[in-house]
Amino acid sequence: MQKSAIVLNKTKKEKFRLGSILALAVSLLALTAPPVAQATTTIFGSFPRITATLDLGKITIIPPTTNSPGEWSFTSSNSKVATVAGSTLTLFSAGSSTITATQAASGVYTQRSRSTLLIVGPGTPTLGEFADQTISITRQSFTLTPPTSTSNGSWTYISANPLIASITDNVVKFLDGGKVEIIATQSNTLNWKSASTRMTLTIVAIPAVIGTFGDITLNKDSVGSITLIPPTSNSPGTWSFTSSNPQVATIYGRTLTPIAIGTSIITAIQAHSGNYGSAKISMILTVQAALPPLGAFADVTAPFSSTSLNTLILHPPTSKSLGAWTFESSDPLVATVNNSMATLLKPGTTTITAKQSAMGTYGPSSPVSMTLTVVGTPTVDVWSNIEKVVKDPDFSLLPPTSNSPGAWTFTSADPDVAEIVGDVVKVKGAGQTVITATQAATPIWTQTTAQMTIRVFGNIPTIGAFASIEAGVGDTPIVIKAPTSNSTGAWTYTSSNKKVATISGTSLVIVGVGVATITATQKPAGNYSQSNTVQTTVTVKPKPIVGDFSNLKIVFGTVAPVIVNPTSTSTAPWGFKSSNPAVVTFSDSIVQMRGVGTATITATQAGTAEFAPIVKTFTIQVLAVPVVKVPVVKNPVVKSAIKVAVAKRVITVAAKSAKAKVTINGAKAKVGKNTVKQGKQTVLVKISDKVVYKKTFTIR
């Protein structure tokens, strides 16, 4: 309001000056030509980068602000990432694309464009149900089926409790009854993030029926150890035992050793077996004070290692005394003793003698002995590999040197290459095999093994051509035709692109569109070594969308029909093959009738650069020419015989009377051969203006 006041308070001089200027402008405009409209530049606001994830599917483009009313249009530079319809972006893949917004010219505003970058990131896949499962342990295992997913990422599985169930690849192995959570994880791909889901697997096992496991009481100093007897059970599962208080009693295997006065809970655990789940039962052990004699001083077997300290703690027998124990070794070259620690020096045997010193009211104990056996692993020298040639004579194996006297035996991993009888090797064929030498254990040496390779050289097979393969999506597995070879060795195949084709034995399994290299290798056999590799390609194309052929019925001798091909997305020509050439053959697509009967026709549309060939079948039935019985017209005035025969499109009329007049469909015809059109044809014969013959024929 203040500014308006200032304008109104201008001096009269300023108002006059302004009025003069306006008058001058009006005068100039009156003297000039009509103005021409000038183009106005369209002004855009910002067009920010567009970010989205693939799982959004479609998004709407918001154009930049503008001073023009012109219509907008949009384009995408990368249709593999996104396409545009109107202002809607349809997302197809993770990646980037340039989005160009163009505003059409409108009035005085010019056409103008502006671009921005579309960034599409991986989406979160939508997972189907991964349903809980309840399965009997009798199945032992089952194969996991992953949930449906919008992603094609690979699946991995984890068992939350490997004691109940373990997983290898997608196979769950049952280890015990119970419930376990199975986690399925789908790996990330270019277009999809990693995702996980869970299910609960309930493994139903038969509960074991366990007998009593009664409490026991021991006198500490009267019993060195006892053997635990598991309770009865209808399950064959193995038993193990634990002690809740090792300071009172320890357990090794089934041997329970009382240590001190007190109580301990002894638990018997039966492992899962067959259809039975695991089970456990407990009892209370009570260890009481007493004055027992010395317990047993059991023999000990200990391993000897060239890489460890080789020490062994000696455990004295139980005693009613608390006196200190001392130990002696009869062979210090095998083992020495310091206090209760034995140091093992080499494989062998030595007698360990234990003595308990006097303490309190108890004097020294009588010496007790046990045998300490130190078992070593033999040192075996390197066993050198052997090379032979096919047809070499038999030869004897020399085992590697060893510091053990154990006897040697030999086995061959592949008797087709080298067979072993005793220690004699018989060369059988080309290839290589691993020979395992096993040395038997002795009282102080463990069993040991050594391996070497026998390689038998043979002739390199002569390999023929490996023909290329063409197939269409959806084809049944194709038996691979191996190249020719003078060897009888088995062929193995690999595919370079498992998204196009995979190998199952000697069959090619078609997976998807593309090209893959198939590599073939022939294994050694007889006098031939492994072949050199040979390769070919398999090209897989989509199959065209094709309609069906119509089955045909035609009369022998009529006009041969032309096969009408069905609609097809391929433009390739069709070829036809008859299962019964005695009935029909083909000249291009024209049927050549050869006889009466039925034939199955195999129609093959050739492959193109775009489509694979496709095969369709239909039937053609060739019918016999109908036998026309010509009625004999009894005419009391004229005795005549009329005969009419039909063959293809020719109607032949025969009449004994020279006065016979013939018409076909009302048109004049002649006695003899008459060529007619397809369709219904009525033959009328008159003699002396009397109808003596009339019949309608269908000409095909």
PDB file of N, CA, C and O in Angstrom, residues 402-456:
ATOM      1  N   SER A 402      60.072-100.073   4.372  1.00  0.00           N
ATOM      2  CA  SER A 402      59.363 -99.689   5.586  1.00  0.00           C
ATOM      3  C   SER A 402      60.115-100.240   6.783  1.00  0.00           C
ATOM      4  O   SER A 402      60.756-101.297   6.703  1.00  0.00           O
ATOM      5  N   ASN A 403      60.031 -99.536   7.921  1.00  0.00           N
ATOM      6  CA  ASN A 403      60.646-100.037   9.156  1.00  0.00           C
ATOM      7  C   ASN A 403      59.729-100.985   9.905  1.00  0.00           C
ATOM      8  O   ASN A 403      60.060-101.419  11.016  1.00  0.00           O
ATOM      9  N   SER A 404      58.559-101.321   9.318  1.00  0.00           N
ATOM     10  CA  SER A 404      57.663-102.320   9.891  1.00  0.00           C
ATOM     11  C   SER A 404      57.834-103.635   9.150  1.00  0.00           C
ATOM     12  O   SER A 404      58.016-103.637   7.927  1.00  0.00           O
ATOM     13  N   PRO A 405      57.761-104.768   9.864  1.00  0.00           N
ATOM     14  CA  PRO A 405      57.865-106.072   9.199  1.00  0.00           C
ATOM     15  C   PRO A 405      56.536-106.583   8.662  1.00  0.00           C
ATOM     16  O   PRO A 405      56.453-107.705   8.168  1.00  0.00           O
ATOM     17  N   GLY A 406      55.471-105.789   8.746  1.00  0.00           N
ATOM     18  CA  GLY A 406      54.156-106.236   8.318  1.00  0.00           C
ATOM     19  C   GLY A 406      54.123-106.651   6.858  1.00  0.00           C
ATOM     20  O   GLY A 406      54.847-106.120   6.005  1.00  0.00           O
ATOM     21  N   ALA A 407      53.269-107.635   6.548  1.00  0.00           N
ATOM     22  CA  ALA A 407      53.142-108.144   5.186  1.00  0.00           C
ATOM     23  C   ALA A 407      52.422-107.130   4.302  1.00  0.00           C
ATOM     24  O   ALA A 407      51.556-106.381   4.755  1.00  0.00           O
ATOM     25  N   TRP A 408      52.785-107.140   2.987  1.00  0.00           N
ATOM     26  CA  TRP A 408      52.215-106.210   2.013  1.00  0.00           C
ATOM     27  C   TRP A 408      51.180-106.903   1.137  1.00  0.00           C
ATOM     28  O   TRP A 408      51.359-108.058   0.754  1.00  0.00           O
ATOM     29  N   THR A 409      50.091-106.200   0.828  1.00  0.00           N
ATOM     30  CA  THR A 409      49.108-106.621  -0.173  1.00  0.00           C
ATOM     31  C   THR A 409      48.876-105.451  -1.129  1.00  0.00           C
ATOM     32  O   THR A 409      49.110-104.297  -0.782  1.00  0.00           O
ATOM     33  N   PHE A 410      48.410-105.779  -2.341  1.00  0.00           N
ATOM     34  CA  PHE A 410      48.299-104.769  -3.385  1.00  0.00           C
ATOM     35  C   PHE A 410      46.910-104.821  -4.031  1.00  0.00           C
ATOM     36  O   PHE A 410      46.339-105.901  -4.226  1.00  0.00           O
ATOM     37  N   THR A 411      46.373-103.647  -4.396  1.00  0.00           N
ATOM     38  CA  THR A 411      45.104-103.546  -5.127  1.00  0.00           C
ATOM     39  C   THR A 411      45.246-102.512  -6.231  1.00  0.00           C
ATOM     40  O   THR A 411      46.019-101.560  -6.118  1.00  0.00           O
ATOM     41  N   SER A 412      44.485-102.726  -7.301  1.00  0.00           N
ATOM     42  CA  SER A 412      44.451-101.802  -8.434  1.00  0.00           C
ATOM     43  C   SER A 412      43.092-101.130  -8.486  1.00  0.00           C
ATOM     44  O   SER A 412      42.057-101.805  -8.406  1.00  0.00           O
ATOM     45  N   ALA A 413      43.099 -99.816  -8.637  1.00  0.00           N
ATOM     46  CA  ALA A 413      41.838 -99.077  -8.722  1.00  0.00           C
ATOM     47  C   ALA A 413      41.103 -99.364 -10.026  1.00  0.00           C
ATOM     48  O   ALA A 413      39.877 -99.224 -10.088  1.00  0.00           O
ATOM     49  N   ASP A 414      41.778 -99.751 -11.065  1.00  0.00           N
ATOM     50  CA  ASP A 414      41.156-100.024 -12.360  1.00  0.00           C
ATOM     51  C   ASP A 414      41.762-101.291 -12.946  1.00  0.00           C
ATOM     52  O   ASP A 414      42.766-101.239 -13.667  1.00  0.00           O
ATOM     53  N   PRO A 415      41.159-102.456 -12.678  1.00  0.00           N
ATOM     54  CA  PRO A 415      41.695-103.713 -13.212  1.00  0.00           C
ATOM     55  C   PRO A 415      41.674-103.794 -14.738  1.00  0.00           C
ATOM     56  O   PRO A 415      42.355-104.646 -15.306  1.00  0.00           O
ATOM     57  N   ASP A 416      40.865-102.927 -15.390  1.00  0.00           N
ATOM     58  CA  ASP A 416      40.869-102.926 -16.850  1.00  0.00           C
ATOM     59  C   ASP A 416      42.166-102.350 -17.408  1.00  0.00           C
ATOM     60  O   ASP A 416      42.479-102.561 -18.591  1.00  0.00           O
ATOM     61  N   VAL A 417      42.896-101.590 -16.601  1.00  0.00           N
ATOM     62  CA  VAL A 417      44.197-101.060 -17.012  1.00  0.00           C
ATOM     63  C   VAL A 417      45.314-101.981 -16.530  1.00  0.00           C
ATOM     64  O   VAL A 417      46.197-102.365 -17.298  1.00  0.00           O
ATOM     65  N   ALA A 418      45.280-102.330 -15.242  1.00  0.00           N
ATOM     66  CA  ALA A 418      46.295-103.230 -14.675  1.00  0.00           C
ATOM     67  C   ALA A 418      45.637-104.094 -13.612  1.00  0.00           C
ATOM     68  O   ALA A 418      45.029-103.578 -12.668  1.00  0.00           O
ATOM     69  N   GLU A 419      45.743-105.399 -13.767  1.00  0.00           N
ATOM     70  CA  GLU A 419      45.194-106.361 -12.826  1.00  0.00           C
ATOM     71  C   GLU A 419      46.324-106.929 -11.970  1.00  0.00           C
ATOM     72  O   GLU A 419      47.420-107.178 -12.472  1.00  0.00           O
ATOM     73  N   ILE A 420      46.045-107.100 -10.656  1.00  0.00           N
ATOM     74  CA  ILE A 420      47.067-107.601  -9.746  1.00  0.00           C
ATOM     75  C   ILE A 420      46.627-108.945  -9.172  1.00  0.00           C
ATOM     76  O   ILE A 420      45.517-109.069  -8.634  1.00  0.00           O
ATOM     77  N   VAL A 421      47.482-109.929  -9.296  1.00  0.00           N
ATOM     78  CA  VAL A 421      47.294-111.241  -8.676  1.00  0.00           C
ATOM     79  C   VAL A 421      48.499-111.459  -7.769  1.00  0.00           C
ATOM     80  O   VAL A 421      49.615-111.669  -8.238  1.00  0.00           O
ATOM     81  N   GLY A 422      48.221-111.397  -6.440  1.00  0.00           N
ATOM     82  CA  GLY A 422      49.344-111.452  -5.492  1.00  0.00           C
ATOM     83  C   GLY A 422      50.160-110.182  -5.619  1.00  0.00           C
ATOM     84  O   GLY A 422      49.681-109.087  -5.345  1.00  0.00           O
ATOM     85  N   ASP A 423      51.452-110.339  -6.064  1.00  0.00           N
ATOM     86  CA  ASP A 423      52.274-109.172  -6.326  1.00  0.00           C
ATOM     87  C   ASP A 423      52.628-109.046  -7.807  1.00  0.00           C
ATOM     88  O   ASP A 423      53.518-108.266  -8.170  1.00  0.00           O
ATOM     89  N   VAL A 424      51.904-109.809  -8.662  1.00  0.00           N
ATOM     90  CA  VAL A 424      52.166-109.796 -10.097  1.00  0.00           C
ATOM     91  C   VAL A 424      51.158-108.902 -10.788  1.00  0.00           C
ATOM     92  O   VAL A 424      49.939-109.033 -10.595  1.00  0.00           O
ATOM     93  N   VAL A 425      51.660-107.980 -11.629  1.00  0.00           N
ATOM     94  CA  VAL A 425      50.824-107.043 -12.365  1.00  0.00           C
ATOM     95  C   VAL A 425      50.676-107.533 -13.799  1.00  0.00           C
ATOM     96  O   VAL A 425      51.656-107.818 -14.475  1.00  0.00           O
ATOM     97  N   LYS A 426      49.420-107.613 -14.242  1.00  0.00           N
ATOM     98  CA  LYS A 426      49.112-107.956 -15.620  1.00  0.00           C
ATOM     99  C   LYS A 426      48.598-106.705 -16.325  1.00  0.00           C
ATOM    100  O   LYS A 426      47.571-106.133 -15.940  1.00  0.00           O
ATOM    101  N   VAL A 427      49.324-106.241 -17.360  1.00  0.00           N
ATOM    102  CA  VAL A 427      48.913-105.071 -18.137  1.00  0.00           C
ATOM    103  C   VAL A 427      47.737-105.468 -19.023  1.00  0.00           C
ATOM    104  O   VAL A 427      47.837-106.379 -19.830  1.00  0.00           O
ATOM    105  N   LYS A 428      46.586-104.769 -18.833  1.00  0.00           N
ATOM    106  CA  LYS A 428      45.365-105.148 -19.530  1.00  0.00           C
ATOM    107  C   LYS A 428      44.980-104.195 -20.657  1.00  0.00           C
ATOM    108  O   LYS A 428      44.465-104.611 -21.674  1.00  0.00           O
ATOM    109  N   GLY A 429      45.169-102.887 -20.468  1.00  0.00           N
ATOM    110  CA  GLY A 429      44.759-101.928 -21.482  1.00  0.00           C
ATOM    111  C   GLY A 429      45.293-100.550 -21.198  1.00  0.00           C
ATOM    112  O   GLY A 429      45.873-100.271 -20.140  1.00  0.00           O
ATOM    113  N   ALA A 430      45.105 -99.646 -22.157  1.00  0.00           N
ATOM    114  CA  ALA A 430      45.620 -98.284 -22.036  1.00  0.00           C
ATOM    115  C   ALA A 430      44.870 -97.511 -20.958  1.00  0.00           C
ATOM    116  O   ALA A 430      43.693 -97.751 -20.688  1.00  0.00           O
ATOM    117  N   GLY A 431      45.560 -96.570 -20.349  1.00  0.00           N
ATOM    118  CA  GLY A 431      44.991 -95.734 -19.311  1.00  0.00           C
ATOM    119  C   GLY A 431      45.922 -95.638 -18.123  1.00  0.00           C
ATOM    120  O   GLY A 431      47.135 -95.909 -18.231  1.00  0.00           O
ATOM    121  N   GLN A 432      45.407 -95.251 -16.996  1.00  0.00           N
ATOM    122  CA  GLN A 432      46.210 -95.224 -15.785  1.00  0.00           C
ATOM    123  C   GLN A 432      45.370 -95.648 -14.599  1.00  0.00           C
ATOM    124  O   GLN A 432      44.147 -95.481 -14.579  1.00  0.00           O
ATOM    125  N   THR A 433      46.024 -96.228 -13.628  1.00  0.00           N
ATOM    126  CA  THR A 433      45.345 -96.701 -12.436  1.00  0.00           C
ATOM    127  C   THR A 433      46.241 -96.471 -11.228  1.00  0.00           C
ATOM    128  O   THR A 433      47.473 -96.450 -11.334  1.00  0.00           O
ATOM    129  N   VAL A 434      45.621 -96.302 -10.086  1.00  0.00           N
ATOM    130  CA  VAL A 434      46.335 -96.113  -8.830  1.00  0.00           C
ATOM    131  C   VAL A 434      46.501 -97.466  -8.156  1.00  0.00           C
ATOM    132  O   VAL A 434      45.527 -98.198  -7.955  1.00  0.00           O
ATOM    133  N   ILE A 435      47.747 -97.799  -7.822  1.00  0.00           N
ATOM    134  CA  ILE A 435      48.061 -99.033  -7.112  1.00  0.00           C
ATOM    135  C   ILE A 435      48.248 -98.687  -5.638  1.00  0.00           C
ATOM    136  O   ILE A 435      49.057 -97.828  -5.292  1.00  0.00           O
ATOM    137  N   THR A 436      47.480 -99.355  -4.787  1.00  0.00           N
ATOM    138  CA  THR A 436      47.576 -99.148  -3.348  1.00  0.00           C
ATOM    139  C   THR A 436      48.247-100.349  -2.706  1.00  0.00           C
ATOM    140  O   THR A 436      47.803-101.486  -2.876  1.00  0.00           O
ATOM    141  N   ALA A 437      49.342-100.063  -1.981  1.00  0.00           N
ATOM    142  CA  ALA A 437      50.043-101.087  -1.213  1.00  0.00           C
ATOM    143  C   ALA A 437      49.671-100.920   0.254  1.00  0.00           C
ATOM    144  O   ALA A 437      49.818 -99.829   0.816  1.00  0.00           O
ATOM    145  N   THR A 438      49.175-101.978   0.877  1.00  0.00           N
ATOM    146  CA  THR A 438      48.747-101.938   2.272  1.00  0.00           C
ATOM    147  C   THR A 438      49.635-102.869   3.093  1.00  0.00           C
ATOM    148  O   THR A 438      49.745-104.059   2.792  1.00  0.00           O
ATOM    149  N   GLN A 439      50.270-102.295   4.128  1.00  0.00           N
ATOM    150  CA  GLN A 439      51.117-103.086   5.024  1.00  0.00           C
ATOM    151  C   GLN A 439      50.336-103.380   6.294  1.00  0.00           C
ATOM    152  O   GLN A 439      49.821-102.479   6.953  1.00  0.00           O
ATOM    153  N   ALA A 440      50.257-104.659   6.626  1.00  0.00           N
ATOM    154  CA  ALA A 440      49.481-105.090   7.784  1.00  0.00           C
ATOM    155  C   ALA A 440      50.091-104.581   9.086  1.00  0.00           C
ATOM    156  O   ALA A 440      51.303-104.365   9.188  1.00  0.00           O
ATOM    157  N   ALA A 441      49.213-104.384  10.080  1.00  0.00           N
ATOM    158  CA  ALA A 441      49.667-103.953  11.394  1.00  0.00           C
ATOM    159  C   ALA A 441      50.397-105.089  12.116  1.00  0.00           C
ATOM    160  O   ALA A 441      50.169-106.278  11.862  1.00  0.00           O
ATOM    161  N   THR A 442      51.294-104.713  13.048  1.00  0.00           N
ATOM    162  CA  THR A 442      51.980-105.630  13.958  1.00  0.00           C
ATOM    163  C   THR A 442      51.694-105.160  15.376  1.00  0.00           C
ATOM    164  O   THR A 442      51.038-104.132  15.574  1.00  0.00           O
ATOM    165  N   PRO A 443      52.156-105.876  16.376  1.00  0.00           N
ATOM    166  CA  PRO A 443      51.883-105.427  17.749  1.00  0.00           C
ATOM    167  C   PRO A 443      52.357-104.005  18.044  1.00  0.00           C
ATOM    168  O   PRO A 443      51.764-103.329  18.891  1.00  0.00           O
ATOM    169  N   ILE A 444      53.437-103.547  17.378  1.00  0.00           N
ATOM    170  CA  ILE A 444      53.932-102.204  17.693  1.00  0.00           C
ATOM    171  C   ILE A 444      53.916-101.269  16.490  1.00  0.00           C
ATOM    172  O   ILE A 444      54.411-100.142  16.584  1.00  0.00           O
ATOM    173  N   TRP A 445      53.382-101.703  15.391  1.00  0.00           N
ATOM    174  CA  TRP A 445      53.295-100.847  14.205  1.00  0.00           C
ATOM    175  C   TRP A 445      51.864-100.865  13.668  1.00  0.00           C
ATOM    176  O   TRP A 445      51.235-101.917  13.578  1.00  0.00           O
ATOM    177  N   THR A 446      51.362 -99.668  13.317  1.00  0.00           N
ATOM    178  CA  THR A 446      50.027 -99.572  12.748  1.00  0.00           C
ATOM    179  C   THR A 446      50.032-100.003  11.285  1.00  0.00           C
ATOM    180  O   THR A 446      51.087-100.101  10.660  1.00  0.00           O
ATOM    181  N   GLN A 447      48.857-100.276  10.798  1.00  0.00           N
ATOM    182  CA  GLN A 447      48.712-100.510   9.361  1.00  0.00           C
ATOM    183  C   GLN A 447      49.029 -99.223   8.619  1.00  0.00           C
ATOM    184  O   GLN A 447      48.705 -98.124   9.060  1.00  0.00           O
ATOM    185  N   THR A 448      49.640 -99.355   7.456  1.00  0.00           N
ATOM    186  CA  THR A 448      49.962 -98.181   6.654  1.00  0.00           C
ATOM    187  C   THR A 448      49.752 -98.503   5.191  1.00  0.00           C
ATOM    188  O   THR A 448      49.653 -99.680   4.804  1.00  0.00           O
ATOM    189  N   THR A 449      49.644 -97.455   4.401  1.00  0.00           N
ATOM    190  CA  THR A 449      49.438 -97.624   2.962  1.00  0.00           C
ATOM    191  C   THR A 449      50.363 -96.703   2.187  1.00  0.00           C
ATOM    192  O   THR A 449      50.848 -95.691   2.711  1.00  0.00           O
ATOM    193  N   ALA A 450      50.602 -97.074   0.960  1.00  0.00           N
ATOM    194  CA  ALA A 450      51.346 -96.238   0.022  1.00  0.00           C
ATOM    195  C   ALA A 450      50.701 -96.394  -1.345  1.00  0.00           C
ATOM    196  O   ALA A 450      50.085 -97.430  -1.640  1.00  0.00           O
ATOM    197  N   GLN A 451      50.823 -95.373  -2.154  1.00  0.00           N
ATOM    198  CA  GLN A 451      50.209 -95.404  -3.477  1.00  0.00           C
ATOM    199  C   GLN A 451      51.182 -94.952  -4.546  1.00  0.00           C
ATOM    200  O   GLN A 451      52.090 -94.170  -4.299  1.00  0.00           O
ATOM    201  N   MET A 452      50.977 -95.470  -5.718  1.00  0.00           N
ATOM    202  CA  MET A 452      51.698 -95.012  -6.895  1.00  0.00           C
ATOM    203  C   MET A 452      50.804 -95.226  -8.100  1.00  0.00           C
ATOM    204  O   MET A 452      49.790 -95.935  -8.024  1.00  0.00           O
ATOM    205  N   THR A 453      51.177 -94.644  -9.205  1.00  0.00           N
ATOM    206  CA  THR A 453      50.362 -94.703 -10.417  1.00  0.00           C
ATOM    207  C   THR A 453      51.073 -95.515 -11.499  1.00  0.00           C
ATOM    208  O   THR A 453      52.261 -95.323 -11.747  1.00  0.00           O
ATOM    209  N   ILE A 454      50.332 -96.435 -12.073  1.00  0.00           N
ATOM    210  CA  ILE A 454      50.802 -97.135 -13.273  1.00  0.00           C
ATOM    211  C   ILE A 454      50.088 -96.540 -14.474  1.00  0.00           C
ATOM    212  O   ILE A 454      48.853 -96.537 -14.539  1.00  0.00           O
ATOM    213  N   ARG A 455      50.859 -96.020 -15.400  1.00  0.00           N
ATOM    214  CA  ARG A 455      50.308 -95.455 -16.619  1.00  0.00           C
ATOM    215  C   ARG A 455      50.679 -96.348 -17.785  1.00  0.00           C
ATOM    216  O   ARG A 455      51.852 -96.636 -18.017  1.00  0.00           O
ATOM    217  N   VAL A 456      49.654 -96.786 -18.497  1.00  0.00           N
ATOM    218  CA  VAL A 456      49.851 -97.678 -19.640  1.00  0.00           C
ATOM    219  C   VAL A 456      49.533 -96.898 -20.914  1.00  0.00           C
ATOM    220  O   VAL A 456      48.408 -96.414 -21.094  1.00  0.00           O
TER     221      VAL A 456
END
